[in-house]
Tab-separated table of C-alpha atoms in Angstrom:
chain	number	residue	atom	x	y	z
A	1135	UNK	CA	27.925	-66.917	63.877
A	1136	UNK	CA	26.096	-68.252	66.906
A	1137	UNK	CA	23.651	-65.903	68.579
A	1138	UNK	CA	23.100	-65.168	72.254
A	1139	UNK	CA	22.431	-68.404	74.111
A	1140	UNK	CA	20.447	-68.548	77.325
A	1141	UNK	CA	19.972	-71.539	79.581
A	1142	UNK	CA	17.734	-72.935	80.831
A	1143	UNK	CA	14.859	-71.959	78.564
A	1144	UNK	CA	12.137	-72.903	81.021
A	1145	UNK	CA	12.165	-73.502	84.737
A	1146	UNK	CA	9.777	-73.700	87.647
A	1147	UNK	CA	10.854	-72.784	91.155
A	1148	UNK	CA	9.171	-72.564	94.535
A	1149	UNK	CA	8.867	-69.383	96.580
A	1150	UNK	CA	11.907	-68.845	98.743
A	1151	UNK	CA	14.251	-70.774	96.491
A	1152	UNK	CA	17.010	-69.216	94.442
A	1153	UNK	CA	17.732	-69.491	90.739
A	1154	UNK	CA	20.737	-68.972	88.478
A	1155	UNK	CA	20.354	-68.171	84.799
A	1156	UNK	CA	23.162	-68.332	82.303
A	1157	UNK	CA	23.968	-66.322	79.183
A	1158	UNK	CA	26.618	-66.869	76.529
A	1159	UNK	CA	27.053	-63.742	74.394
A	1160	UNK	CA	28.005	-63.577	70.761
A	1161	UNK	CA	31.697	-64.262	70.280
A	1162	UNK	CA	33.693	-61.051	70.639
A	1163	UNK	CA	30.982	-59.193	72.532
A	1164	UNK	CA	32.085	-57.796	75.871
A	1165	UNK	CA	28.851	-56.247	77.085
A	1166	UNK	CA	26.102	-58.380	78.545
A	1167	UNK	CA	22.915	-56.887	79.913
A	1168	UNK	CA	19.911	-58.490	81.561
A	1169	UNK	CA	16.249	-57.539	81.364
A	1170	UNK	CA	13.059	-58.763	83.010
A	1171	UNK	CA	9.899	-58.839	80.921
A	1172	UNK	CA	6.423	-59.158	82.416
A	1173	UNK	CA	3.012	-58.411	80.892
A	1174	UNK	CA	2.382	-55.605	83.348
A	1175	UNK	CA	5.732	-53.840	83.455
A	1176	UNK	CA	7.149	-54.650	80.050
A	1177	UNK	CA	10.890	-54.907	79.544
A	1178	UNK	CA	12.873	-53.588	82.498
A	1179	UNK	CA	16.629	-53.205	82.710
A	1180	UNK	CA	18.304	-55.203	85.474
A	1181	UNK	CA	22.033	-54.615	85.007
A	1182	UNK	CA	24.842	-54.537	82.493
A	1183	UNK	CA	28.315	-56.004	82.680
A	1184	UNK	CA	31.270	-54.984	80.586
A	1185	UNK	CA	34.654	-56.685	80.904
A	1186	UNK	CA	33.617	-58.404	84.147
A	1187	UNK	CA	32.517	-55.144	85.811
A	1188	UNK	CA	28.976	-54.034	86.474
A	1189	UNK	CA	28.661	-50.848	84.471
A	1190	UNK	CA	24.990	-50.012	84.958
A	1191	UNK	CA	22.284	-51.133	87.335
A	1192	UNK	CA	18.524	-50.861	87.165
A	1193	UNK	CA	16.058	-50.342	89.963
A	1194	UNK	CA	15.699	-53.866	91.302
A	1195	UNK	CA	16.168	-55.146	94.861
A	1196	UNK	CA	19.424	-56.679	95.986
A	1197	UNK	CA	17.939	-60.167	95.583
A	1198	UNK	CA	18.834	-59.773	91.930
A	1199	UNK	CA	22.532	-60.063	91.241
A	1200	UNK	CA	24.801	-60.936	88.394
A	1201	UNK	CA	28.337	-61.500	87.360
A	1202	UNK	CA	30.421	-61.799	84.229
A	1203	UNK	CA	33.326	-64.117	83.639
A	1204	UNK	CA	36.558	-63.490	81.775
A	1205	UNK	CA	35.132	-65.175	78.664
A	1206	UNK	CA	32.207	-62.671	78.773
A	1207	UNK	CA	29.692	-65.322	79.749
A	1208	UNK	CA	27.313	-64.021	82.371
A	1209	UNK	CA	25.048	-65.366	85.060
A	1210	UNK	CA	22.261	-63.741	86.981
A	1211	UNK	CA	20.961	-64.951	90.296
A	1212	UNK	CA	17.693	-64.294	92.062
A	1213	UNK	CA	17.532	-65.274	95.706
A	1214	UNK	CA	14.493	-65.766	97.925
A	1215	UNK	CA	12.145	-66.010	94.971
A	1216	UNK	CA	8.761	-64.338	95.110
A	1217	UNK	CA	5.690	-65.018	92.989
A	1218	UNK	CA	6.200	-61.636	91.313
A	1219	UNK	CA	9.570	-62.758	89.976
A	1220	UNK	CA	7.785	-64.944	87.439
A	1221	UNK	CA	8.857	-63.464	84.131
A	1222	UNK	CA	10.835	-63.849	80.950
A	1223	UNK	CA	14.463	-63.011	81.664
A	1224	UNK	CA	16.321	-61.774	78.623
A	1225	UNK	CA	20.022	-61.459	78.088
A	1226	UNK	CA	21.474	-59.144	75.470
A	1227	UNK	CA	24.988	-58.765	74.165
A	1228	UNK	CA	26.870	-56.147	72.203
A	1229	UNK	CA	30.403	-55.052	71.499
A	1230	UNK	CA	29.805	-52.558	74.273
A	1231	UNK	CA	32.460	-49.985	73.582
A	1232	UNK	CA	31.633	-46.298	73.317
A	1233	UNK	CA	29.031	-45.811	70.653
A	1234	UNK	CA	30.479	-45.943	67.165
A	1235	UNK	CA	29.103	-44.056	64.239
A	1236	UNK	CA	27.119	-47.123	63.262
A	1237	UNK	CA	25.748	-47.646	66.720
A	1238	UNK	CA	26.122	-50.430	69.236
A	1239	UNK	CA	23.732	-53.049	67.923
A	1240	UNK	CA	22.271	-55.121	70.729
A	1241	UNK	CA	21.390	-58.760	70.201
A	1242	UNK	CA	18.919	-60.502	72.484
A	1243	UNK	CA	18.707	-64.148	73.365
A	1244	UNK	CA	15.422	-66.050	73.372
A	1245	UNK	CA	15.122	-65.732	77.119
A	1246	UNK	CA	14.606	-67.920	80.155
A	1247	UNK	CA	11.012	-68.366	81.266
A	1248	UNK	CA	10.870	-68.485	85.062
A	1249	UNK	CA	7.715	-69.511	86.868
A	1250	UNK	CA	7.617	-69.193	90.653
A	1251	UNK	CA	4.933	-71.239	92.402
B	96	UNK	CA	13.172	-40.386	86.323
B	97	UNK	CA	13.150	-41.144	82.622
B	98	UNK	CA	9.845	-42.187	81.172
B	99	UNK	CA	9.094	-43.579	77.735
B	100	UNK	CA	5.591	-44.124	76.375
B	101	UNK	CA	4.202	-45.731	73.292
B	102	UNK	CA	0.788	-44.256	72.934
B	103	UNK	CA	-0.992	-47.242	71.414
B	104	UNK	CA	-1.080	-50.708	72.858
B	105	UNK	CA	-2.502	-52.077	69.628
B	106	UNK	CA	-2.742	-50.936	66.025
B	107	UNK	CA	-4.744	-52.710	63.329
B	108	UNK	CA	-4.215	-51.845	59.680
B	109	UNK	CA	-4.847	-53.345	56.266
B	110	UNK	CA	-2.151	-54.828	54.098
B	111	UNK	CA	-0.470	-52.270	51.879
B	112	UNK	CA	-1.121	-49.335	54.188
B	113	UNK	CA	1.504	-47.445	56.167
B	114	UNK	CA	1.703	-48.173	59.879
B	115	UNK	CA	2.833	-45.297	62.080
B	116	UNK	CA	3.854	-45.955	65.674
B	117	UNK	CA	4.620	-43.234	68.189
B	118	UNK	CA	7.121	-43.109	71.020
B	119	UNK	CA	7.298	-40.215	73.487
B	120	UNK	CA	9.765	-39.687	76.287
B	121	UNK	CA	10.146	-37.287	79.207
B	122	UNK	CA	12.741	-36.206	81.740
B	123	UNK	CA	15.639	-37.183	79.563
B	124	UNK	CA	17.699	-36.262	76.539
B	125	UNK	CA	18.881	-39.540	75.032
B	126	UNK	CA	21.817	-39.726	72.703
B	127	UNK	CA	20.152	-42.554	70.791
B	128	UNK	CA	16.741	-44.033	70.313
B	129	UNK	CA	16.239	-47.566	69.094
B	130	UNK	CA	13.372	-49.614	67.719
B	131	UNK	CA	12.950	-53.350	68.142
B	132	UNK	CA	10.537	-55.988	66.920
B	133	UNK	CA	9.382	-58.779	69.208
B	134	UNK	CA	7.407	-61.831	68.180
B	135	UNK	CA	5.481	-63.869	70.779
B	136	UNK	CA	7.773	-65.982	72.928
B	137	UNK	CA	10.920	-64.605	71.288
B	138	UNK	CA	13.551	-62.082	72.251
B	139	UNK	CA	13.451	-58.583	70.721
B	140	UNK	CA	15.230	-58.058	67.420
B	141	UNK	CA	17.008	-54.784	66.695
B	142	UNK	CA	15.588	-52.812	63.762
B	143	UNK	CA	16.914	-49.263	63.683
B	144	UNK	CA	18.912	-46.811	65.752
B	145	UNK	CA	18.712	-43.059	65.336
B	146	UNK	CA	21.064	-40.566	66.920
B	147	UNK	CA	20.024	-37.293	68.522
B	148	UNK	CA	21.521	-35.255	65.674
B	149	UNK	CA	19.684	-37.240	62.998
B	150	UNK	CA	16.188	-36.285	61.914
B	151	UNK	CA	15.351	-39.394	59.941
B	152	UNK	CA	16.698	-42.825	59.139
B	153	UNK	CA	15.481	-45.410	56.647
B	154	UNK	CA	15.972	-49.112	56.131
B	155	UNK	CA	14.043	-50.794	53.339
B	156	UNK	CA	10.334	-50.280	54.205
B	157	UNK	CA	11.113	-48.848	57.631
B	158	UNK	CA	11.532	-45.181	58.496
B	159	UNK	CA	12.248	-43.616	61.867
B	160	UNK	CA	12.135	-39.943	62.769
B	161	UNK	CA	13.490	-38.344	65.907
B	162	UNK	CA	12.322	-34.929	67.128
B	163	UNK	CA	14.316	-33.938	70.208
B	164	UNK	CA	12.246	-30.771	70.646
B	165	UNK	CA	8.977	-32.681	70.846
B	166	UNK	CA	10.761	-35.576	72.586
B	167	UNK	CA	9.143	-37.931	70.128
B	168	UNK	CA	10.054	-40.626	67.638
B	169	UNK	CA	7.815	-41.928	64.878
B	170	UNK	CA	8.279	-45.374	63.354
B	171	UNK	CA	6.762	-46.040	59.937
B	172	UNK	CA	6.320	-49.301	58.064
B	173	UNK	CA	5.302	-48.644	54.467
B	174	UNK	CA	3.481	-51.159	52.264
B	175	UNK	CA	2.760	-53.240	55.358
B	176	UNK	CA	2.395	-57.008	55.095
B	177	UNK	CA	0.828	-59.606	57.405
B	178	UNK	CA	4.377	-60.746	58.213
B	179	UNK	CA	4.934	-57.353	59.829
B	180	UNK	CA	2.470	-58.277	62.573
B	181	UNK	CA	4.416	-58.184	65.844
B	182	UNK	CA	5.046	-56.010	68.870
B	183	UNK	CA	7.291	-53.035	68.246
B	184	UNK	CA	9.294	-51.560	71.089
B	185	UNK	CA	11.094	-48.265	71.302
B	186	UNK	CA	14.013	-47.863	73.648
B	187	UNK	CA	16.294	-45.097	74.750
B	188	UNK	CA	19.726	-45.419	76.228
B	189	UNK	CA	20.836	-44.166	79.576
B	190	UNK	CA	24.527	-44.803	79.122
B	191	UNK	CA	26.909	-43.444	76.518
B	192	UNK	CA	27.523	-46.859	75.005
B	193	UNK	CA	23.838	-47.361	74.294
B	194	UNK	CA	23.889	-50.738	75.991
B	195	UNK	CA	21.596	-49.969	78.934
B	196	UNK	CA	18.104	-49.309	77.672
B	197	UNK	CA	14.729	-48.167	78.928
B	198	UNK	CA	11.945	-49.686	76.878
B	199	UNK	CA	8.436	-48.574	76.150
B	200	UNK	CA	5.727	-51.174	76.699
B	201	UNK	CA	5.338	-51.691	72.995
B	202	UNK	CA	2.686	-51.415	70.323
B	203	UNK	CA	1.243	-54.620	68.919
B	204	UNK	CA	0.698	-54.233	65.200
B	205	UNK	CA	-1.744	-56.472	63.352
B	206	UNK	CA	-1.765	-56.319	59.563
B	207	UNK	CA	-4.746	-57.994	57.931
B	208	UNK	CA	-4.836	-59.198	54.340
């Protein structure tokens, strides 16, 4: 089956602009989470959506927002871009229900590389 | 707040040896701890999950232990191969579904032939 698909793969934006990244989860998966990865901070949790509702939120400013659609596809938006927002943004999907005995395996996409200049 | 540390940024070993990676955490009692592999420019790939009531879990050449008293997990790769060279990340959940994770910064393993 198709994996987690993220678009676009690469993009360059200017400070002050905004950006929208898209994620299509694996078919049947209802949980979509977003992470930011930078060399200095590593992988940091942004937020998680389950059945169109934000279920968990990381410690990022309000410039970072997201949403999930009824088909489980998700978008994240970053407004008023700063140089420090340059990073690999990763989307991950899973079934998302309460942990089963086999665990809730999480599948990551290949990420969207954002460069802010 | 929760903190998770992988005590080595880099680990170099020879082919055939066992690689042991360490993950320590503080200020939290996770229900699950997970290990991922990440290759350069790629997204992380799930390897193993271990629950708080499990001491050890194995998958082929991989073994994970989980000591909730020490707040530590060890990740072993036996009979290591150059293809095992990658960055390995440990992660703990902060929601019951295990879908919201805090990651360590990773250990980059290099296996030389």
